[in-house]
Short mmCIF file of C-alpha atoms and ligand atoms in Angstrom, two decimals:
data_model
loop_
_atom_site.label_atom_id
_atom_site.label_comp_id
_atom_site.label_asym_id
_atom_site.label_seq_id
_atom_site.Cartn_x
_atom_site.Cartn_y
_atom_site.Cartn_z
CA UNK A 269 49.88 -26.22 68.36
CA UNK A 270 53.38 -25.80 69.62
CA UNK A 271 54.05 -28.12 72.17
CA UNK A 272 57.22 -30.48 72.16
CA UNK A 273 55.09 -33.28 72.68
CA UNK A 274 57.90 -35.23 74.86
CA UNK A 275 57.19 -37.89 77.18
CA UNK A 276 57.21 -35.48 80.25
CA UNK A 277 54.27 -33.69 78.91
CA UNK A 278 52.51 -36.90 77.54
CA UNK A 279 52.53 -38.31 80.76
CA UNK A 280 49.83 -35.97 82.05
CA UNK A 281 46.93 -35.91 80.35
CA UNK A 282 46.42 -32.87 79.62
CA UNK A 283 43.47 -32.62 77.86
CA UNK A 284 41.88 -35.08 80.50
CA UNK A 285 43.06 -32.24 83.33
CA UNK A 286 41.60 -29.16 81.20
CA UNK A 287 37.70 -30.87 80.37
CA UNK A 288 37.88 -31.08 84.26
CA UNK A 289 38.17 -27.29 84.51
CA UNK A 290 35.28 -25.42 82.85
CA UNK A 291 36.57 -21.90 83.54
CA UNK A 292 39.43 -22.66 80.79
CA UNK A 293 37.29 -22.16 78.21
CA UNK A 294 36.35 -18.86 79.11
CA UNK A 295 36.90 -15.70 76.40
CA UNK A 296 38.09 -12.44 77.08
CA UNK A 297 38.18 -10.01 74.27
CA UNK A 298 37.87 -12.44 71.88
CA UNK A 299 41.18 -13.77 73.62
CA UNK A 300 41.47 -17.35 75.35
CA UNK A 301 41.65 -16.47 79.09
CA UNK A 302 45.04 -17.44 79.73
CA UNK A 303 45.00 -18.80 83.49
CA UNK A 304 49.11 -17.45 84.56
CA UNK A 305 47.99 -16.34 87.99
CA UNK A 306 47.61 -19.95 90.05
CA UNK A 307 50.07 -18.76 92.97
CA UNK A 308 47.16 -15.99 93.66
CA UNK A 309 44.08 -19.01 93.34
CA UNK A 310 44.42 -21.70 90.85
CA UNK A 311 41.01 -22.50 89.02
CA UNK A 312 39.09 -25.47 90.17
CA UNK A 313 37.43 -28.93 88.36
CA UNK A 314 33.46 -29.57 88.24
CA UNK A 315 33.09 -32.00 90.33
CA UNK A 316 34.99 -29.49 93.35
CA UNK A 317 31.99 -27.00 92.49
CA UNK A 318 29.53 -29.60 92.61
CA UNK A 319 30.36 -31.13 95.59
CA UNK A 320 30.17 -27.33 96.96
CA UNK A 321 26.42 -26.75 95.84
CA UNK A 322 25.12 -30.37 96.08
CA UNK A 323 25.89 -30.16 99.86
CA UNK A 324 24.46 -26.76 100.06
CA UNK A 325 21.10 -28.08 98.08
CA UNK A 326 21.03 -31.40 100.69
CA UNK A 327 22.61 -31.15 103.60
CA UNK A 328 23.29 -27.58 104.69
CA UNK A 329 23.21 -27.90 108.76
CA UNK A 330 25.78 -27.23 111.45
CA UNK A 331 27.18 -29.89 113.14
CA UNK A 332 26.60 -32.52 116.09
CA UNK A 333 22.70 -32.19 115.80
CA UNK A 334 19.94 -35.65 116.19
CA UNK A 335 18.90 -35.48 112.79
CA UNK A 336 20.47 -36.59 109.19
CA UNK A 337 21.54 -33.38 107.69
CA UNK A 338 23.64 -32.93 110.51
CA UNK A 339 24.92 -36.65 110.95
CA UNK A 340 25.69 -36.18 107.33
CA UNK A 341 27.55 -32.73 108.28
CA UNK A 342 29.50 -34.24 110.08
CA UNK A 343 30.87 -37.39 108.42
CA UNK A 344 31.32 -34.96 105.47
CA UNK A 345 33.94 -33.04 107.53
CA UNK A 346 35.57 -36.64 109.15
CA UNK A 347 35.87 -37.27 104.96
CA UNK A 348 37.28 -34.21 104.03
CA UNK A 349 40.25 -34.49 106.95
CA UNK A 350 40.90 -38.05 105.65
CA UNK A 351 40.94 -36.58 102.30
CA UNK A 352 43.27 -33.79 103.71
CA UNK A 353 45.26 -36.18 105.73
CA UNK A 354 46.05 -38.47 102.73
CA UNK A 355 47.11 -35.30 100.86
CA UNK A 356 49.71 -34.30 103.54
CA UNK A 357 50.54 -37.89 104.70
CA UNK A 358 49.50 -37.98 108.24
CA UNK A 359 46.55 -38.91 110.40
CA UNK A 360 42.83 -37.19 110.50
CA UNK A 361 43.30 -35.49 113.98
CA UNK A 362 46.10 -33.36 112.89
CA UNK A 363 44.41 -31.93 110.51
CA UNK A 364 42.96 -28.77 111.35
CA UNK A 365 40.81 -26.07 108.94
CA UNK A 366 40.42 -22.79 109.07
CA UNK A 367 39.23 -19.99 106.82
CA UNK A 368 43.13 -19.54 105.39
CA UNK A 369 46.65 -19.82 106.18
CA UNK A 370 46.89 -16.21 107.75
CA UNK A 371 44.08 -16.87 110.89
CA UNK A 372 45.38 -20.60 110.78
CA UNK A 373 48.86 -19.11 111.66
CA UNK A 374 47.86 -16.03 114.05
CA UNK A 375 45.83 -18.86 116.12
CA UNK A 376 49.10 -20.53 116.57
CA UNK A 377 51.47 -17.96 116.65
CA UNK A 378 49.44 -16.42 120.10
CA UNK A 379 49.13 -19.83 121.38
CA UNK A 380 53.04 -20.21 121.35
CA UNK A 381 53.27 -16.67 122.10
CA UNK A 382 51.82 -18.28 125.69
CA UNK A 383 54.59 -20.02 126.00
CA UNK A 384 57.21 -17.26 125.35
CA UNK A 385 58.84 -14.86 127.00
CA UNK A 386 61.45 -11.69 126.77
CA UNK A 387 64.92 -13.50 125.43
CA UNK A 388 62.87 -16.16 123.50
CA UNK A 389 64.09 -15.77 119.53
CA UNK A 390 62.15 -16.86 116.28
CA UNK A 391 63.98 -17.17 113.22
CA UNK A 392 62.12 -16.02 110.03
CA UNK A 393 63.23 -16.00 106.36
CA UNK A 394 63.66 -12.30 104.08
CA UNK A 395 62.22 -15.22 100.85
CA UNK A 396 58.50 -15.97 103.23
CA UNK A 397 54.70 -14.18 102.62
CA UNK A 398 53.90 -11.69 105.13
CA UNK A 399 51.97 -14.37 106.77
CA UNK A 400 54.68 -16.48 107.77
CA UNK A 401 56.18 -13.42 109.35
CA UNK A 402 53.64 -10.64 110.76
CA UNK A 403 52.14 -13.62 113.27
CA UNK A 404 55.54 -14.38 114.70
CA UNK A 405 56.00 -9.79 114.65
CA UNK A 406 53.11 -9.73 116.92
CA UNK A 407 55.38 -11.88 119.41
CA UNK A 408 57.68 -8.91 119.78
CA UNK A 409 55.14 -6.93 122.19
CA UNK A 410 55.89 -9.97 124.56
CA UNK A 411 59.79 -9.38 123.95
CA UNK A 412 60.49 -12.05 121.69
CA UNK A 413 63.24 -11.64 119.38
CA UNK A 414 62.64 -11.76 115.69
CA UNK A 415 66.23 -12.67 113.85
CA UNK A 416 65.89 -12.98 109.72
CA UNK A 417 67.60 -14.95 107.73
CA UNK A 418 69.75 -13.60 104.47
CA UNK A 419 68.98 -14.59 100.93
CA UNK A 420 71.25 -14.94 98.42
CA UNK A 421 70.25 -12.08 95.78
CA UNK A 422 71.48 -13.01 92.68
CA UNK A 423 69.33 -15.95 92.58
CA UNK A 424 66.75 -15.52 95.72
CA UNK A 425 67.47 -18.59 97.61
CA UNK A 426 67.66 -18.64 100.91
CA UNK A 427 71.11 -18.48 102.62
CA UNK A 428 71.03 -21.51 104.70
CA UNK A 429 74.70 -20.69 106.40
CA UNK A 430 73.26 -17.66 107.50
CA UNK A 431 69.99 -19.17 108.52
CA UNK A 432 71.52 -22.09 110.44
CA UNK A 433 73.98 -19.64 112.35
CA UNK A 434 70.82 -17.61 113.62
CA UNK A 435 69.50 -20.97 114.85
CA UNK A 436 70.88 -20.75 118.59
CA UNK A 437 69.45 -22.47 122.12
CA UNK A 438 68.04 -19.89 122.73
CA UNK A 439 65.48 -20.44 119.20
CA UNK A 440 62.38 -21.40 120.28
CA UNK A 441 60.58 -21.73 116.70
CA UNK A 442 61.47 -21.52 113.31
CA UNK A 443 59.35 -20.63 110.60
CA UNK A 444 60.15 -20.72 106.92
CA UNK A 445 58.63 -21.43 103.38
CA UNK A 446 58.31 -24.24 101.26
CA UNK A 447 58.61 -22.31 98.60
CA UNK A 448 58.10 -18.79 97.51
CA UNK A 449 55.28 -17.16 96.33
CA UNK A 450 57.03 -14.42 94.29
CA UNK A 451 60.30 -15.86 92.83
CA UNK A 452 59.62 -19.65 93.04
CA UNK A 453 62.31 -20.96 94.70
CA UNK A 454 62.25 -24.12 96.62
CA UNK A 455 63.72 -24.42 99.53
CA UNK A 456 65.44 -27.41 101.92
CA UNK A 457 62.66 -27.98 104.38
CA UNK A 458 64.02 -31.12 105.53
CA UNK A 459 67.14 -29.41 106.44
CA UNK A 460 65.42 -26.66 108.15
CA UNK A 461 63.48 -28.54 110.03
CA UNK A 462 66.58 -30.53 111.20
CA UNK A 463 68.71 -27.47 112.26
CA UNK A 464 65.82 -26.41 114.32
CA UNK A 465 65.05 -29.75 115.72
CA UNK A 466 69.21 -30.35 116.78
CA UNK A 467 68.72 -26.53 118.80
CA UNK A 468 65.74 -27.64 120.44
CA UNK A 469 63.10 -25.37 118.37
CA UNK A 470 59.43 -26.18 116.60
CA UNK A 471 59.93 -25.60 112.42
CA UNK A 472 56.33 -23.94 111.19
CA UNK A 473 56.61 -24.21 107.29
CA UNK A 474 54.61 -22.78 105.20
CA UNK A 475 53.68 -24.76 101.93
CA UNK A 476 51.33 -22.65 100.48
CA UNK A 477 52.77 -22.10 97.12
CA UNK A 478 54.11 -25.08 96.97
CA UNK A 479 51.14 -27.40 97.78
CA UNK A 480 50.09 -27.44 93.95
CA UNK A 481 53.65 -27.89 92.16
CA UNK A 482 54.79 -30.86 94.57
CA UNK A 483 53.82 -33.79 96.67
CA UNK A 484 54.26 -32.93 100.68
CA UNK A 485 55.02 -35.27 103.44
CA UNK A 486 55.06 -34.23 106.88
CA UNK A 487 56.91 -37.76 108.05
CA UNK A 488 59.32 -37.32 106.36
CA UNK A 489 60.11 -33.52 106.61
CA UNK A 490 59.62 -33.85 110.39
CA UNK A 491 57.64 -30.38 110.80
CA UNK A 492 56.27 -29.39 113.62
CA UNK A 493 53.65 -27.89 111.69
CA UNK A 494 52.91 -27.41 107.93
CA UNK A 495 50.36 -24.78 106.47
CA UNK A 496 48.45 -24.86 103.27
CA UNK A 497 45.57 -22.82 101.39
CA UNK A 498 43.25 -25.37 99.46
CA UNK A 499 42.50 -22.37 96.82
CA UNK A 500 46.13 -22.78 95.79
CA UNK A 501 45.62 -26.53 94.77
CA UNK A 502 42.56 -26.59 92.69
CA UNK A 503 40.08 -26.43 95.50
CA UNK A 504 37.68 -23.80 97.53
CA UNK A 505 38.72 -20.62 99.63
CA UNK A 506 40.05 -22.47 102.75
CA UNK A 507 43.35 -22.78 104.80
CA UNK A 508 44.29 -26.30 106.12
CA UNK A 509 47.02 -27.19 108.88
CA UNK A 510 48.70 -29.99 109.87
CA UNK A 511 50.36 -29.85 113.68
CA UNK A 512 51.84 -33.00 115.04
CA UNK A 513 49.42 -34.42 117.76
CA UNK A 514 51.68 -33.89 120.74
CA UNK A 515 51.47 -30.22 119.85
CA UNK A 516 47.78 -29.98 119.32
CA UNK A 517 47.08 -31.42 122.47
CA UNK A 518 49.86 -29.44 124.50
CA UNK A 519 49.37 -26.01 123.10
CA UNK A 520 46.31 -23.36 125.06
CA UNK A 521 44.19 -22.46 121.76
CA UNK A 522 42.19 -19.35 122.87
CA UNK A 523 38.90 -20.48 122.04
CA UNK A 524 34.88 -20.35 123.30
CA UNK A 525 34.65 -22.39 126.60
CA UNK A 526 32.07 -24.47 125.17
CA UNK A 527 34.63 -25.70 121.99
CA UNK A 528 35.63 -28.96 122.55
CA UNK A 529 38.68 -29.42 124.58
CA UNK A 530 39.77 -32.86 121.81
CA UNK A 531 42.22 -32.39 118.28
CA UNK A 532 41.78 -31.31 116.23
CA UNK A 533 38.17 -29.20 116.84
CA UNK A 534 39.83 -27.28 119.98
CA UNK A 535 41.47 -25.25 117.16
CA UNK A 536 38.65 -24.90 115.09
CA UNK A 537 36.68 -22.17 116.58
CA UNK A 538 32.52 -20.90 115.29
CA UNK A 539 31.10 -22.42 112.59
CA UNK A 540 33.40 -23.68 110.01
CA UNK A 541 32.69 -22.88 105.96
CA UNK A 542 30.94 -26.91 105.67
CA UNK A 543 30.01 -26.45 102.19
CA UNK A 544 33.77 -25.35 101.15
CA UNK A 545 34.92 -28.36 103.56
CA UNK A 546 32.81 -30.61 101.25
CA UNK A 547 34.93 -29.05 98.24
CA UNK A 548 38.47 -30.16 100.10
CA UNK A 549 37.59 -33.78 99.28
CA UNK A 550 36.39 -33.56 95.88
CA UNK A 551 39.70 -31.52 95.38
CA UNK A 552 41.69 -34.30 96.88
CA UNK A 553 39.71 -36.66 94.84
CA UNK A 554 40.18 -34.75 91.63
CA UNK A 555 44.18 -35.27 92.65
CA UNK A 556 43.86 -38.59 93.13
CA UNK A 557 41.89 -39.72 89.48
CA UNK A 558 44.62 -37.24 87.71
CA UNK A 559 47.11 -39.49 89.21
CA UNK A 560 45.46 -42.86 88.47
CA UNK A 561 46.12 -41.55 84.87
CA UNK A 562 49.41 -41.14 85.63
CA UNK A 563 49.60 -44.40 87.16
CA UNK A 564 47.03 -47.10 86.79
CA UNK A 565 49.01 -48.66 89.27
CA UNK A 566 48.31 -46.43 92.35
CA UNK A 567 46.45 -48.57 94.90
CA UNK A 568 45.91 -46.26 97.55
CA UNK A 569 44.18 -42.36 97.27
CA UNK A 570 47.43 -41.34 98.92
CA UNK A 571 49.53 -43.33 96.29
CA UNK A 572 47.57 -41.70 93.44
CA UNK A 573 48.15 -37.98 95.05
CA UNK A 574 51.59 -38.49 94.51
CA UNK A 575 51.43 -40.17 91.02
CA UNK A 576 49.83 -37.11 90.31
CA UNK A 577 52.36 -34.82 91.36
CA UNK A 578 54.77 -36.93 89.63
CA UNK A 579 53.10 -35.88 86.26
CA UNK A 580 52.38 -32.39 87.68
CA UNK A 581 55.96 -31.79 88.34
CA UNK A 582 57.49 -33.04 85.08
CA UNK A 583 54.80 -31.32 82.88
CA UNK A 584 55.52 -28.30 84.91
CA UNK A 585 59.26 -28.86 84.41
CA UNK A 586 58.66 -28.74 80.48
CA UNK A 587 56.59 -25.30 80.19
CA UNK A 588 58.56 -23.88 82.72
CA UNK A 589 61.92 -24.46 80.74
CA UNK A 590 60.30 -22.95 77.36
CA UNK A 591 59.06 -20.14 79.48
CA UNK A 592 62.21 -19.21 80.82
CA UNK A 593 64.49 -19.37 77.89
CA UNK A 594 61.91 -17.21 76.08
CA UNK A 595 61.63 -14.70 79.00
CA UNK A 596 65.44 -14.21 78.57
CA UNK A 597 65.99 -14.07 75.21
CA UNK A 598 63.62 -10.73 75.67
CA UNK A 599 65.54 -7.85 75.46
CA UNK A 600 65.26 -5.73 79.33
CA UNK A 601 64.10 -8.29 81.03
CA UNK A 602 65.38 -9.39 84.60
CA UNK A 603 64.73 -12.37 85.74
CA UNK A 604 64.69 -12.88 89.63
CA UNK A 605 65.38 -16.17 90.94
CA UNK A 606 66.98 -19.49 89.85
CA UNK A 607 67.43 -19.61 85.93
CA UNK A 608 70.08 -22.24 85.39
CA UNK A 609 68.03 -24.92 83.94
CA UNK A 610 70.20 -27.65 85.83
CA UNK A 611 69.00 -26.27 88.85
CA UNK A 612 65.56 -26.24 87.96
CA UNK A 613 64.74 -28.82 90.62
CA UNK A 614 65.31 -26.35 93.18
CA UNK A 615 62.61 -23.60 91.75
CA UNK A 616 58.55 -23.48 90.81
CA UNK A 617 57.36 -22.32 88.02
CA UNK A 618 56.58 -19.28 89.63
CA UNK A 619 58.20 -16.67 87.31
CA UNK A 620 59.12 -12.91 88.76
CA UNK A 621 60.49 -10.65 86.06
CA UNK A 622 60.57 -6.58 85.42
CA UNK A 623 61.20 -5.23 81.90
CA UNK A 624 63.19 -2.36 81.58
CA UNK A 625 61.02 0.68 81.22
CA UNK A 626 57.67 -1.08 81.90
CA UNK A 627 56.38 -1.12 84.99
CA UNK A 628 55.15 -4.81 86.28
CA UNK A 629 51.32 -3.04 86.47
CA UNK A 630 51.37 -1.78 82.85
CA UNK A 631 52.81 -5.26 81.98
CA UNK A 632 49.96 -7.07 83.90
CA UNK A 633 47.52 -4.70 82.41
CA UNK A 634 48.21 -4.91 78.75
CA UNK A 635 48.58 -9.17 79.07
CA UNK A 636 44.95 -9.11 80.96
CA UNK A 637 43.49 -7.25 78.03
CA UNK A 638 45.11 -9.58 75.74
CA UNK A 639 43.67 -12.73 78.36
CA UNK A 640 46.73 -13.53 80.01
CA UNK A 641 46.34 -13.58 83.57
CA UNK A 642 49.27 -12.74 85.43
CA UNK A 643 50.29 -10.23 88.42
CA UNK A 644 52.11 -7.45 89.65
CA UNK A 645 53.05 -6.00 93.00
CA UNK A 646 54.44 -7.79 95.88
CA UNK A 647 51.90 -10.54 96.07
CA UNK A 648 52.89 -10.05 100.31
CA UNK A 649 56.23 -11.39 99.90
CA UNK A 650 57.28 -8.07 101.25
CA UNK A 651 60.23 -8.60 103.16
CA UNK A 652 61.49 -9.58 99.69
CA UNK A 653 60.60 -6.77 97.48
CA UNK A 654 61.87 -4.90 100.05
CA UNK A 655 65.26 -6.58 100.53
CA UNK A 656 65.96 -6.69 96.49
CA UNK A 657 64.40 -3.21 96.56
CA UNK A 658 61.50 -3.26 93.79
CA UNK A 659 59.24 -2.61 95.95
CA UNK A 660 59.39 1.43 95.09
CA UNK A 661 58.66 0.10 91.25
CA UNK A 662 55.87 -1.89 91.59
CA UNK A 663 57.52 -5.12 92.47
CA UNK A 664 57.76 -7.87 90.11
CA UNK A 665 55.57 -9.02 86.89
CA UNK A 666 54.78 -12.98 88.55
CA UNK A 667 54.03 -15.57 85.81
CA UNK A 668 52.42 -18.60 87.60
CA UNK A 669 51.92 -21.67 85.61
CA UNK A 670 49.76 -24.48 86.55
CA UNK A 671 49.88 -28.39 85.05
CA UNK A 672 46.62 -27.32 83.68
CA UNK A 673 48.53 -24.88 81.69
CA UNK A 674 49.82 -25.42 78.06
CA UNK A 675 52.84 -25.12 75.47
CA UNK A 676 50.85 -23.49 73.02
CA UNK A 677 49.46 -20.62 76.50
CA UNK A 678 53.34 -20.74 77.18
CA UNK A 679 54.23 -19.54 73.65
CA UNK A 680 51.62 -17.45 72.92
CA UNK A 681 52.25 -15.28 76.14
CA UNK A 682 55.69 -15.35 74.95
CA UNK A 683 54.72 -13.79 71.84
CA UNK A 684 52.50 -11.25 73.70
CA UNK A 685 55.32 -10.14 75.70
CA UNK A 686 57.64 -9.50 73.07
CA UNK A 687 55.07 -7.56 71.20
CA UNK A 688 54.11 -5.44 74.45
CA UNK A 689 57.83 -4.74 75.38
CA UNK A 690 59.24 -3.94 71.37
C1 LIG B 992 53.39 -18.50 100.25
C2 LIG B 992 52.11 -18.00 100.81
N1 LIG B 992 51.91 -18.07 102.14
C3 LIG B 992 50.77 -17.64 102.71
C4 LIG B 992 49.76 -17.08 101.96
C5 LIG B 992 48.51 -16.62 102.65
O1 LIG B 992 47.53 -17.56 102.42
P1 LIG B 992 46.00 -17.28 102.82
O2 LIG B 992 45.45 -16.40 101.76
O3 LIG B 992 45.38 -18.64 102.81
O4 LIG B 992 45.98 -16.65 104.15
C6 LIG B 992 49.91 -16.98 100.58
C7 LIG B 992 48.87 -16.35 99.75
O5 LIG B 992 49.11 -15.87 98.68
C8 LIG B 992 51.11 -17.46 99.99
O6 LIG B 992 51.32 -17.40 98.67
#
């Protein structure tokens, strides 16, 4: 096995992690199945399936009945948003589910479209998904101004200069990524959310990709809301989000007249997806043991989430290095995004490349018949492909590693690679 078996990647167990996840061990023509594709839907533990079917076999009802299944229904979902709210580091009732980010976002966007009127501006970032833009778009019809902030292109970071001077008094919201989906960079949310704050305007980020790489707090960022999709961090198809209560109360949801008018149910609207719900905690949970191993020490659920992305990070950091200096020793290949190791801090190990003379679809294609699971395309970070203008080519070839990924996966895709492109 070729690992360098420092202490970054002894710190997480990673054999523990892996006998948690049974698709691992899955075979593709004859081939391992090489999980590269996390920033799409990261694979999830046992005990996050179990918890899925055991409440389907026992207490599949809809909520606020007279009768257990239901009384059951609903202190599973009070569980799951204390699971949810130790994850992001704030209280139950701003936690808020929905099916994913994208509705979660439209339902706020036209709430705070209510508020807005012809003059109002949003500023939006050229490095966010579609869905942190298109919901703030749809604004436009009630004359909003949309203003985008510049990247820097030779490394895809966003150009906070440029961002801060379209942040005027007239900037009623400001909505930007934690980090990006397609080239992995990380950005200052802390700082974003304070040049918005000192002009008077909401900050809506978007932690989506970054929600399984790295420990969020919404204290101390200061967001006004933050936005993430459990299927990114090891648990079922959902979309979570966190609004501070002042704003969950204020805000007109559209919703049934028969909802309830109390936070954080006035934004949850039909029948939610219970027996997903019931996943959320045993994903939280499954967080929370992994960091226990990290740290025996972690008293508190919320003490052993971050313990766990303490490991997470620094095993990440590890793979990610070895898969980036192999990448570029690879003759043709391009690299988008951060590559200076020293700034490594600043970047996921979300890895967009294109190969000279490949396109990112035939790259994808041959890895996935040799069981490495990666992507191509634009993965919706449109604005981007757009802006660095691959978007005519078939956009980038994203390699997304997980903690549950390996040295050995990391070389042996290099070696793939090399073979595919020679
Ligand atoms: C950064 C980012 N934001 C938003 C989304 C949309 O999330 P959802 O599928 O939960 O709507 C994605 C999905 O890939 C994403 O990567």
């Amino acid at each position: 096995m070729l690992t360098t078996q420092n202490e970054t990647t002894s710190a997480l167990d990673v054999a523990w992690v892996r006998s948690q996840f049974p698709s691992l061990s899955q075979t593709v023509n004859s081939h391992p199945e090489t999980f590269l594709d996390g920033p799409g839907g990261t694979q999830v533990p046992q005990r996050v399936i179990d918890a899925i079917s055991d409440y389907l076999r026992r207490d599949n009802a809809n909520t606020g009945g007279a009768y257990t299944t239901s009384r059951h229904t609903d202190a599973m979902i009070a569980g799951a948003r204390s699971a949810m709210a130790d994850f992001l580091g704030c209280d139950p009732d701003e936690v808020v589910f929905g099916p994913n980010m994208t509705s979660l976002t439209y339902a706020i966007s036209r709430s705070i479209g209510r508020e807005l009127g012809a003059g109002d501006e949003i500023v939006l970032t050229h490095l966010d998904h579609d869905a942190n833009i298109s919901p703030w778009r749809a604004l436009e019809e009630r004359g909003v101004i949309i203003r985008m902030a510049e990247i820097h292109e030779s490394d895809c970071t966003l150009d906070m200069d440029d961002l801060a001077g379209k942040i005027t008094d007239r900037t009623k919201l400001v909505a930007a990524g934690h980090a990006s989906n397609a080239v992995g960079t990380i950005n200052d949310v802390a700082e974003i959310v304070r040049l918005a704050h000192q002009r008077g305007a909401m900050a809506y980020i978007d932690a989506v990709h970054y929600a399984p790489h790295g420990a969020i707090d919404v204290r101390a960022l200061d967001c006004d809301f933050l936005v993430c999709s459990t299927y990114k961090f090891f648990g079922p198809h959902m979309g979570v989000l966190y609004g501070k209560r002042d704003h969950l109360k204020r805000l007109d949801p559209y919703k049934v007249r028969a909802n309830t008018n109390a936070i954080p149910n006035r934004w949850e609207w039909g029948t939610l997806n219970h027996e997903c719900i019931a996943g959320i905690t045993a994903c939280v949970d499954y967080l929370a043991d992994l960091g226990r191993h990290v740290s025996s020490s972690a008293s508190t659920r919320r003490a052993a989430v971050l313990a766990a992305f303490d490991g997470i990070r620094k095993h990440e950091r590890g793979l990610m290095e070895s898969l980036i200096r192999g990448l570029l020793a690879i003759p043709g290949l391009k690299l988008y995004g951060i590559s200076d190791t020293k700034r490594f801090d600043h970047r996921c190990p979300t890895i967009a490349v294109r190969v000279e003379e490949h396109t990112p679809l035939e790259l994808a294609t041959r890895l996935g018949e040799r069981g490495f699971f990666t992507w191509d395309g634009n993965y919706y970070a449109l604005n981007l492909t757009e802006r660095l203008d691959v978007e005519k080519d078939g956009g980038f070839l994203r390699i997304g590693l997980a903690h549950y990924n390996t040295a050995e996966e990391v070389e042996r895709l290099l070696a793939a690679l090399r073979k595919i492109v020679a």
